[in-house]
Amino acid sequence: IMFGNPETTSGGMALKFYASVRLDIRRIQAIKQGSDVIGNRTRITVKKNKVAAPFKVAEFDIMYNEGISTSGDLIDLGVDQDIIDKRGSFYNYGDLRLGQGRENAKVFLQENAELAAEIDARIRSNFGLPFNFALLPDAQAADIEEKGKKSSKASVAASADDDDVAGDSLEDAA
Protein backbone atom coordinates (compact mmCIF):
# COMPACT_ATOMS: atom_id res chain seq x y z
CA ILE A 1 0.00 0.00 0.00
CA MET A 2 1.48 3.26 -1.10
CA PHE A 3 -0.51 5.68 1.11
CA GLY A 4 -2.38 5.26 4.38
CA ASN A 5 -2.33 2.52 6.95
CA PRO A 6 -0.83 -0.79 5.74
CA GLU A 7 -2.94 -2.76 8.23
CA THR A 8 -6.01 -4.48 6.85
CA THR A 9 -8.97 -6.16 8.55
CA SER A 10 -9.59 -9.73 7.43
CA GLY A 11 -13.08 -10.24 6.01
CA GLY A 12 -13.14 -7.03 4.01
CA MET A 13 -14.90 -3.83 5.03
CA ALA A 14 -17.97 -5.54 6.54
CA LEU A 15 -16.37 -6.18 9.93
CA LYS A 16 -15.45 -2.51 10.34
CA PHE A 17 -19.09 -1.52 9.87
CA TYR A 18 -20.68 -4.44 11.73
CA ALA A 19 -18.62 -4.41 14.94
CA SER A 20 -19.93 -2.34 17.85
CA VAL A 21 -16.50 -1.96 19.43
CA ARG A 22 -13.07 -2.19 17.78
CA LEU A 23 -9.88 -2.11 19.84
CA ASP A 24 -6.29 -1.59 18.72
CA ILE A 25 -3.97 -3.52 21.05
CA ARG A 26 -0.24 -2.74 20.91
CA ARG A 27 2.75 -3.89 22.90
CA ILE A 28 4.67 -0.80 24.00
CA GLN A 29 7.60 -2.52 25.68
CA ALA A 30 8.66 -5.81 27.20
CA ILE A 31 8.88 -6.05 30.99
CA LYS A 32 12.07 -7.88 31.91
CA GLN A 33 13.44 -9.44 35.06
CA GLY A 34 17.11 -9.87 34.33
CA SER A 35 17.21 -11.22 30.79
CA ASP A 36 13.83 -12.98 31.00
CA VAL A 37 10.71 -11.31 29.62
CA ILE A 38 7.99 -11.62 32.29
CA GLY A 39 5.29 -9.44 30.72
CA ASN A 40 4.40 -6.62 28.36
CA ARG A 41 3.41 -2.99 28.78
CA THR A 42 0.30 -2.72 26.60
CA ARG A 43 -1.63 0.20 25.11
CA ILE A 44 -5.23 -0.31 24.02
CA THR A 45 -6.92 2.32 21.88
CA VAL A 46 -10.65 2.24 21.15
CA LYS A 47 -10.88 2.66 17.37
CA LYS A 48 -14.67 2.44 17.15
CA ASN A 49 -17.37 2.39 19.80
CA LYS A 50 -21.11 2.56 19.13
CA VAL A 51 -22.06 2.45 22.81
CA ALA A 52 -19.65 4.96 24.41
CA ALA A 53 -17.05 7.58 23.53
CA PRO A 54 -14.45 6.33 21.03
CA PHE A 55 -10.70 7.03 20.88
CA LYS A 56 -10.03 6.42 24.58
CA VAL A 57 -6.60 5.05 25.49
CA ALA A 58 -5.62 2.67 28.31
CA GLU A 59 -2.15 1.49 29.29
CA PHE A 60 -1.40 -1.38 31.65
CA ASP A 61 0.94 -4.30 32.28
CA ILE A 62 0.04 -7.79 31.18
CA MET A 63 2.19 -10.20 33.18
CA TYR A 64 2.63 -13.74 31.88
CA ASN A 65 2.08 -15.39 35.28
CA GLU A 66 -0.83 -13.26 36.56
CA GLY A 67 -2.62 -11.38 33.77
CA ILE A 68 -3.31 -7.65 34.13
CA SER A 69 -1.11 -6.34 36.96
CA THR A 70 -3.30 -4.79 39.67
CA SER A 71 -0.31 -3.50 41.62
CA GLY A 72 1.10 -1.88 38.48
CA ASP A 73 -2.22 -0.12 37.93
CA LEU A 74 -2.23 1.08 41.55
CA ILE A 75 1.23 2.58 41.08
CA ASP A 76 0.31 4.27 37.79
CA LEU A 77 -2.96 5.71 39.12
CA GLY A 78 -1.36 6.65 42.43
CA VAL A 79 1.34 8.66 40.66
CA ASP A 80 -1.25 10.30 38.38
CA GLN A 81 -3.42 11.27 41.39
CA ASP A 82 -0.42 12.45 43.50
CA ILE A 83 -1.11 9.75 46.08
CA ILE A 84 2.22 8.05 45.38
CA ASP A 85 5.25 10.31 45.08
CA LYS A 86 7.78 9.50 42.36
CA ARG A 87 11.21 11.04 42.72
CA GLY A 88 13.62 9.80 40.10
CA SER A 89 13.24 6.05 40.13
CA PHE A 90 12.02 5.90 43.76
CA TYR A 91 8.34 5.48 44.64
CA ASN A 92 7.15 6.74 48.05
CA TYR A 93 3.79 6.62 49.80
CA GLY A 94 3.94 9.31 52.46
CA ASP A 95 7.11 8.59 54.43
CA LEU A 96 7.18 4.94 53.35
CA ARG A 97 9.50 3.99 50.49
CA LEU A 98 7.79 1.49 48.18
CA GLY A 99 10.91 0.69 46.20
CA GLN A 100 13.45 1.76 43.65
CA GLY A 101 12.03 1.15 40.22
CA ARG A 102 8.52 0.31 39.18
CA GLU A 103 8.93 -3.47 39.39
CA ASN A 104 10.28 -3.33 42.97
CA ALA A 105 7.39 -1.07 43.99
CA LYS A 106 4.94 -3.56 42.43
CA VAL A 107 6.50 -6.42 44.40
CA PHE A 108 6.29 -4.37 47.62
CA LEU A 109 2.56 -3.71 47.07
CA GLN A 110 1.93 -7.39 46.32
CA GLU A 111 3.61 -8.36 49.60
CA ASN A 112 1.75 -5.69 51.62
CA ALA A 113 -1.93 -6.19 50.81
CA GLU A 114 -3.16 -3.79 53.52
CA LEU A 115 -1.10 -0.93 52.08
CA ALA A 116 -2.28 -1.77 48.56
CA ALA A 117 -5.89 -1.73 49.81
CA GLU A 118 -5.32 1.66 51.47
CA ILE A 119 -3.88 3.14 48.25
CA ASP A 120 -6.73 1.58 46.27
CA ALA A 121 -9.30 3.10 48.64
CA ARG A 122 -7.77 6.57 48.25
CA ILE A 123 -7.70 6.27 44.45
CA ARG A 124 -11.31 5.05 44.38
CA SER A 125 -12.44 7.87 46.67
CA ASN A 126 -10.84 10.41 44.31
CA PHE A 127 -12.95 8.98 41.48
CA GLY A 128 -16.07 8.45 43.61
CA LEU A 129 -16.01 4.64 43.30
CA PRO A 130 -16.87 2.03 45.98
CA PHE A 131 -14.16 0.09 47.85
CA ASN A 132 -12.74 -3.08 46.24
CA PHE A 133 -12.55 -6.01 48.70
CA ALA A 134 -10.60 -8.18 46.23
CA LEU A 135 -7.26 -6.58 47.17
CA LEU A 136 -7.45 -7.58 50.83
CA PRO A 137 -6.64 -11.05 52.13
CA ASP A 138 -9.77 -13.20 52.41
CA ALA A 139 -10.03 -12.98 56.22
CA GLN A 140 -9.84 -9.18 56.29
CA ALA A 141 -12.29 -8.80 53.42
CA ALA A 142 -14.75 -11.10 55.22
CA ASP A 143 -14.37 -9.06 58.45
CA ILE A 144 -14.99 -5.75 56.69
CA GLU A 145 -17.91 -7.18 54.72
CA GLU A 146 -19.42 -8.64 57.92
CA LYS A 147 -19.11 -5.27 59.67
CA GLY A 148 -20.84 -3.65 56.72
CA LYS A 149 -23.70 -6.17 56.90
CA LYS A 150 -24.10 -5.66 60.66
CA SER A 151 -24.21 -1.89 60.32
CA SER A 152 -26.72 -2.10 57.47
CA LYS A 153 -28.90 -4.53 59.49
CA ALA A 154 -28.71 -2.18 62.48
CA SER A 155 -29.75 0.78 60.35
CA VAL A 156 -32.64 -1.22 58.86
CA ALA A 157 -33.75 -2.27 62.35
CA ALA A 158 -33.50 1.33 63.59
CA SER A 159 -35.59 2.58 60.69
CA ALA A 160 -38.16 -0.17 61.37
CA ASP A 161 -38.32 0.95 65.02
CA ASP A 162 -38.83 4.53 63.86
CA ASP A 163 -41.68 3.37 61.63
CA ASP A 164 -43.29 1.55 64.59
CA VAL A 165 -43.02 4.66 66.75
CA ALA A 166 -44.59 6.75 64.00
CA GLY A 167 -47.34 4.13 63.60
CA ASP A 168 -48.04 4.15 67.36
CA SER A 169 -48.38 7.91 67.40
CA LEU A 170 -50.85 7.76 64.51
CA GLU A 171 -52.93 5.15 66.33
CA ASP A 172 -52.92 7.28 69.49
CA ALA A 173 -54.14 10.28 67.52
CA ALA A 174 -57.06 8.26 66.11
PDB file of C-alpha atoms in Angstrom:
ATOM      1  CA  ILE A   1       0.000   0.000   0.000  1.00  0.00           C
ATOM      2  CA  MET A   2       1.482   3.263  -1.101  1.00  0.00           C
ATOM      3  CA  PHE A   3      -0.508   5.676   1.105  1.00  0.00           C
ATOM      4  CA  GLY A   4      -2.384   5.265   4.376  1.00  0.00           C
ATOM      5  CA  ASN A   5      -2.332   2.520   6.952  1.00  0.00           C
ATOM      6  CA  PRO A   6      -0.832  -0.785   5.737  1.00  0.00           C
ATOM      7  CA  GLU A   7      -2.943  -2.758   8.234  1.00  0.00           C
ATOM      8  CA  THR A   8      -6.005  -4.485   6.854  1.00  0.00           C
ATOM      9  CA  THR A   9      -8.966  -6.156   8.548  1.00  0.00           C
ATOM     10  CA  SER A  10      -9.592  -9.726   7.433  1.00  0.00           C
ATOM     11  CA  GLY A  11     -13.075 -10.237   6.008  1.00  0.00           C
ATOM     12  CA  GLY A  12     -13.140  -7.026   4.008  1.00  0.00           C
ATOM     13  CA  MET A  13     -14.901  -3.833   5.030  1.00  0.00           C
ATOM     14  CA  ALA A  14     -17.970  -5.541   6.543  1.00  0.00           C
ATOM     15  CA  LEU A  15     -16.365  -6.177   9.931  1.00  0.00           C
ATOM     16  CA  LYS A  16     -15.447  -2.508  10.336  1.00  0.00           C
ATOM     17  CA  PHE A  17     -19.089  -1.515   9.871  1.00  0.00           C
ATOM     18  CA  TYR A  18     -20.678  -4.444  11.729  1.00  0.00           C
ATOM     19  CA  ALA A  19     -18.622  -4.412  14.941  1.00  0.00           C
ATOM     20  CA  SER A  20     -19.930  -2.344  17.850  1.00  0.00           C
ATOM     21  CA  VAL A  21     -16.498  -1.957  19.434  1.00  0.00           C
ATOM     22  CA  ARG A  22     -13.070  -2.187  17.777  1.00  0.00           C
ATOM     23  CA  LEU A  23      -9.879  -2.107  19.841  1.00  0.00           C
ATOM     24  CA  ASP A  24      -6.290  -1.586  18.719  1.00  0.00           C
ATOM     25  CA  ILE A  25      -3.971  -3.522  21.050  1.00  0.00           C
ATOM     26  CA  ARG A  26      -0.240  -2.741  20.912  1.00  0.00           C
ATOM     27  CA  ARG A  27       2.750  -3.886  22.896  1.00  0.00           C
ATOM     28  CA  ILE A  28       4.669  -0.798  24.004  1.00  0.00           C
ATOM     29  CA  GLN A  29       7.604  -2.520  25.680  1.00  0.00           C
ATOM     30  CA  ALA A  30       8.664  -5.806  27.199  1.00  0.00           C
ATOM     31  CA  ILE A  31       8.885  -6.048  30.991  1.00  0.00           C
ATOM     32  CA  LYS A  32      12.071  -7.881  31.909  1.00  0.00           C
ATOM     33  CA  GLN A  33      13.437  -9.439  35.059  1.00  0.00           C
ATOM     34  CA  GLY A  34      17.111  -9.871  34.334  1.00  0.00           C
ATOM     35  CA  SER A  35      17.212 -11.221  30.788  1.00  0.00           C
ATOM     36  CA  ASP A  36      13.826 -12.983  30.995  1.00  0.00           C
ATOM     37  CA  VAL A  37      10.707 -11.306  29.619  1.00  0.00           C
ATOM     38  CA  ILE A  38       7.988 -11.623  32.289  1.00  0.00           C
ATOM     39  CA  GLY A  39       5.292  -9.437  30.715  1.00  0.00           C
ATOM     40  CA  ASN A  40       4.399  -6.616  28.358  1.00  0.00           C
ATOM     41  CA  ARG A  41       3.407  -2.991  28.776  1.00  0.00           C
ATOM     42  CA  THR A  42       0.299  -2.717  26.603  1.00  0.00           C
ATOM     43  CA  ARG A  43      -1.627   0.201  25.110  1.00  0.00           C
ATOM     44  CA  ILE A  44      -5.233  -0.311  24.023  1.00  0.00           C
ATOM     45  CA  THR A  45      -6.921   2.324  21.881  1.00  0.00           C
ATOM     46  CA  VAL A  46     -10.651   2.235  21.154  1.00  0.00           C
ATOM     47  CA  LYS A  47     -10.883   2.657  17.373  1.00  0.00           C
ATOM     48  CA  LYS A  48     -14.667   2.436  17.153  1.00  0.00           C
ATOM     49  CA  ASN A  49     -17.370   2.386  19.804  1.00  0.00           C
ATOM     50  CA  LYS A  50     -21.109   2.556  19.127  1.00  0.00           C
ATOM     51  CA  VAL A  51     -22.062   2.446  22.809  1.00  0.00           C
ATOM     52  CA  ALA A  52     -19.647   4.958  24.408  1.00  0.00           C
ATOM     53  CA  ALA A  53     -17.049   7.576  23.528  1.00  0.00           C
ATOM     54  CA  PRO A  54     -14.447   6.328  21.034  1.00  0.00           C
ATOM     55  CA  PHE A  55     -10.696   7.033  20.876  1.00  0.00           C
ATOM     56  CA  LYS A  56     -10.031   6.420  24.580  1.00  0.00           C
ATOM     57  CA  VAL A  57      -6.595   5.049  25.488  1.00  0.00           C
ATOM     58  CA  ALA A  58      -5.623   2.675  28.309  1.00  0.00           C
ATOM     59  CA  GLU A  59      -2.149   1.493  29.287  1.00  0.00           C
ATOM     60  CA  PHE A  60      -1.396  -1.376  31.646  1.00  0.00           C
ATOM     61  CA  ASP A  61       0.937  -4.299  32.285  1.00  0.00           C
ATOM     62  CA  ILE A  62       0.038  -7.791  31.175  1.00  0.00           C
ATOM     63  CA  MET A  63       2.187 -10.199  33.178  1.00  0.00           C
ATOM     64  CA  TYR A  64       2.628 -13.739  31.879  1.00  0.00           C
ATOM     65  CA  ASN A  65       2.076 -15.387  35.278  1.00  0.00           C
ATOM     66  CA  GLU A  66      -0.832 -13.255  36.564  1.00  0.00           C
ATOM     67  CA  GLY A  67      -2.625 -11.377  33.766  1.00  0.00           C
ATOM     68  CA  ILE A  68      -3.306  -7.655  34.134  1.00  0.00           C
ATOM     69  CA  SER A  69      -1.115  -6.345  36.957  1.00  0.00           C
ATOM     70  CA  THR A  70      -3.296  -4.787  39.673  1.00  0.00           C
ATOM     71  CA  SER A  71      -0.312  -3.501  41.625  1.00  0.00           C
ATOM     72  CA  GLY A  72       1.098  -1.880  38.484  1.00  0.00           C
ATOM     73  CA  ASP A  73      -2.223  -0.121  37.928  1.00  0.00           C
ATOM     74  CA  LEU A  74      -2.228   1.077  41.552  1.00  0.00           C
ATOM     75  CA  ILE A  75       1.228   2.576  41.084  1.00  0.00           C
ATOM     76  CA  ASP A  76       0.305   4.273  37.786  1.00  0.00           C
ATOM     77  CA  LEU A  77      -2.962   5.711  39.116  1.00  0.00           C
ATOM     78  CA  GLY A  78      -1.364   6.652  42.435  1.00  0.00           C
ATOM     79  CA  VAL A  79       1.337   8.658  40.665  1.00  0.00           C
ATOM     80  CA  ASP A  80      -1.251  10.303  38.381  1.00  0.00           C
ATOM     81  CA  GLN A  81      -3.424  11.273  41.390  1.00  0.00           C
ATOM     82  CA  ASP A  82      -0.420  12.455  43.495  1.00  0.00           C
ATOM     83  CA  ILE A  83      -1.106   9.749  46.077  1.00  0.00           C
ATOM     84  CA  ILE A  84       2.220   8.051  45.378  1.00  0.00           C
ATOM     85  CA  ASP A  85       5.246  10.313  45.082  1.00  0.00           C
ATOM     86  CA  LYS A  86       7.781   9.498  42.358  1.00  0.00           C
ATOM     87  CA  ARG A  87      11.214  11.041  42.717  1.00  0.00           C
ATOM     88  CA  GLY A  88      13.624   9.797  40.097  1.00  0.00           C
ATOM     89  CA  SER A  89      13.239   6.046  40.127  1.00  0.00           C
ATOM     90  CA  PHE A  90      12.022   5.897  43.758  1.00  0.00           C
ATOM     91  CA  TYR A  91       8.338   5.475  44.642  1.00  0.00           C
ATOM     92  CA  ASN A  92       7.147   6.738  48.047  1.00  0.00           C
ATOM     93  CA  TYR A  93       3.787   6.619  49.804  1.00  0.00           C
ATOM     94  CA  GLY A  94       3.935   9.311  52.460  1.00  0.00           C
ATOM     95  CA  ASP A  95       7.111   8.591  54.432  1.00  0.00           C
ATOM     96  CA  LEU A  96       7.182   4.943  53.350  1.00  0.00           C
ATOM     97  CA  ARG A  97       9.496   3.986  50.495  1.00  0.00           C
ATOM     98  CA  LEU A  98       7.791   1.487  48.181  1.00  0.00           C
ATOM     99  CA  GLY A  99      10.914   0.694  46.204  1.00  0.00           C
ATOM    100  CA  GLN A 100      13.446   1.755  43.650  1.00  0.00           C
ATOM    101  CA  GLY A 101      12.031   1.147  40.218  1.00  0.00           C
ATOM    102  CA  ARG A 102       8.523   0.313  39.182  1.00  0.00           C
ATOM    103  CA  GLU A 103       8.928  -3.469  39.394  1.00  0.00           C
ATOM    104  CA  ASN A 104      10.281  -3.328  42.973  1.00  0.00           C
ATOM    105  CA  ALA A 105       7.388  -1.072  43.992  1.00  0.00           C
ATOM    106  CA  LYS A 106       4.943  -3.563  42.426  1.00  0.00           C
ATOM    107  CA  VAL A 107       6.497  -6.421  44.401  1.00  0.00           C
ATOM    108  CA  PHE A 108       6.286  -4.366  47.621  1.00  0.00           C
ATOM    109  CA  LEU A 109       2.560  -3.710  47.072  1.00  0.00           C
ATOM    110  CA  GLN A 110       1.928  -7.393  46.316  1.00  0.00           C
ATOM    111  CA  GLU A 111       3.612  -8.360  49.600  1.00  0.00           C
ATOM    112  CA  ASN A 112       1.746  -5.686  51.623  1.00  0.00           C
ATOM    113  CA  ALA A 113      -1.931  -6.188  50.811  1.00  0.00           C
ATOM    114  CA  GLU A 114      -3.160  -3.787  53.521  1.00  0.00           C
ATOM    115  CA  LEU A 115      -1.101  -0.925  52.083  1.00  0.00           C
ATOM    116  CA  ALA A 116      -2.284  -1.771  48.560  1.00  0.00           C
ATOM    117  CA  ALA A 117      -5.891  -1.730  49.805  1.00  0.00           C
ATOM    118  CA  GLU A 118      -5.321   1.661  51.467  1.00  0.00           C
ATOM    119  CA  ILE A 119      -3.880   3.140  48.253  1.00  0.00           C
ATOM    120  CA  ASP A 120      -6.732   1.578  46.266  1.00  0.00           C
ATOM    121  CA  ALA A 121      -9.304   3.095  48.643  1.00  0.00           C
ATOM    122  CA  ARG A 122      -7.770   6.571  48.253  1.00  0.00           C
ATOM    123  CA  ILE A 123      -7.705   6.268  44.454  1.00  0.00           C
ATOM    124  CA  ARG A 124     -11.312   5.050  44.379  1.00  0.00           C
ATOM    125  CA  SER A 125     -12.442   7.865  46.675  1.00  0.00           C
ATOM    126  CA  ASN A 126     -10.843  10.406  44.309  1.00  0.00           C
ATOM    127  CA  PHE A 127     -12.946   8.977  41.477  1.00  0.00           C
ATOM    128  CA  GLY A 128     -16.069   8.446  43.614  1.00  0.00           C
ATOM    129  CA  LEU A 129     -16.008   4.641  43.297  1.00  0.00           C
ATOM    130  CA  PRO A 130     -16.872   2.028  45.975  1.00  0.00           C
ATOM    131  CA  PHE A 131     -14.155   0.093  47.845  1.00  0.00           C
ATOM    132  CA  ASN A 132     -12.742  -3.081  46.237  1.00  0.00           C
ATOM    133  CA  PHE A 133     -12.549  -6.006  48.699  1.00  0.00           C
ATOM    134  CA  ALA A 134     -10.601  -8.175  46.230  1.00  0.00           C
ATOM    135  CA  LEU A 135      -7.263  -6.578  47.166  1.00  0.00           C
ATOM    136  CA  LEU A 136      -7.447  -7.582  50.829  1.00  0.00           C
ATOM    137  CA  PRO A 137      -6.636 -11.054  52.131  1.00  0.00           C
ATOM    138  CA  ASP A 138      -9.772 -13.199  52.406  1.00  0.00           C
ATOM    139  CA  ALA A 139     -10.031 -12.983  56.219  1.00  0.00           C
ATOM    140  CA  GLN A 140      -9.837  -9.185  56.290  1.00  0.00           C
ATOM    141  CA  ALA A 141     -12.288  -8.802  53.419  1.00  0.00           C
ATOM    142  CA  ALA A 142     -14.746 -11.097  55.221  1.00  0.00           C
ATOM    143  CA  ASP A 143     -14.374  -9.064  58.447  1.00  0.00           C
ATOM    144  CA  ILE A 144     -14.991  -5.753  56.688  1.00  0.00           C
ATOM    145  CA  GLU A 145     -17.911  -7.183  54.716  1.00  0.00           C
ATOM    146  CA  GLU A 146     -19.424  -8.644  57.916  1.00  0.00           C
ATOM    147  CA  LYS A 147     -19.107  -5.275  59.671  1.00  0.00           C
ATOM    148  CA  GLY A 148     -20.844  -3.653  56.721  1.00  0.00           C
ATOM    149  CA  LYS A 149     -23.704  -6.168  56.902  1.00  0.00           C
ATOM    150  CA  LYS A 150     -24.099  -5.663  60.663  1.00  0.00           C
ATOM    151  CA  SER A 151     -24.214  -1.890  60.323  1.00  0.00           C
ATOM    152  CA  SER A 152     -26.723  -2.102  57.474  1.00  0.00           C
ATOM    153  CA  LYS A 153     -28.904  -4.532  59.493  1.00  0.00           C
ATOM    154  CA  ALA A 154     -28.710  -2.182  62.476  1.00  0.00           C
ATOM    155  CA  SER A 155     -29.753   0.784  60.351  1.00  0.00           C
ATOM    156  CA  VAL A 156     -32.641  -1.221  58.856  1.00  0.00           C
ATOM    157  CA  ALA A 157     -33.754  -2.267  62.354  1.00  0.00           C
ATOM    158  CA  ALA A 158     -33.495   1.326  63.587  1.00  0.00           C
ATOM    159  CA  SER A 159     -35.592   2.583  60.686  1.00  0.00           C
ATOM    160  CA  ALA A 160     -38.159  -0.167  61.369  1.00  0.00           C
ATOM    161  CA  ASP A 161     -38.325   0.948  65.019  1.00  0.00           C
ATOM    162  CA  ASP A 162     -38.826   4.533  63.856  1.00  0.00           C
ATOM    163  CA  ASP A 163     -41.683   3.369  61.630  1.00  0.00           C
ATOM    164  CA  ASP A 164     -43.294   1.548  64.587  1.00  0.00           C
ATOM    165  CA  VAL A 165     -43.016   4.659  66.750  1.00  0.00           C
ATOM    166  CA  ALA A 166     -44.591   6.748  63.995  1.00  0.00           C
ATOM    167  CA  GLY A 167     -47.339   4.134  63.600  1.00  0.00           C
ATOM    168  CA  ASP A 168     -48.043   4.153  67.355  1.00  0.00           C
ATOM    169  CA  SER A 169     -48.381   7.913  67.397  1.00  0.00           C
ATOM    170  CA  LEU A 170     -50.848   7.764  64.509  1.00  0.00           C
ATOM    171  CA  GLU A 171     -52.926   5.147  66.333  1.00  0.00           C
ATOM    172  CA  ASP A 172     -52.920   7.281  69.492  1.00  0.00           C
ATOM    173  CA  ALA A 173     -54.142  10.277  67.518  1.00  0.00           C
ATOM    174  CA  ALA A 174     -57.060   8.265  66.106  1.00  0.00           C
TER     175      ALA A 174
END
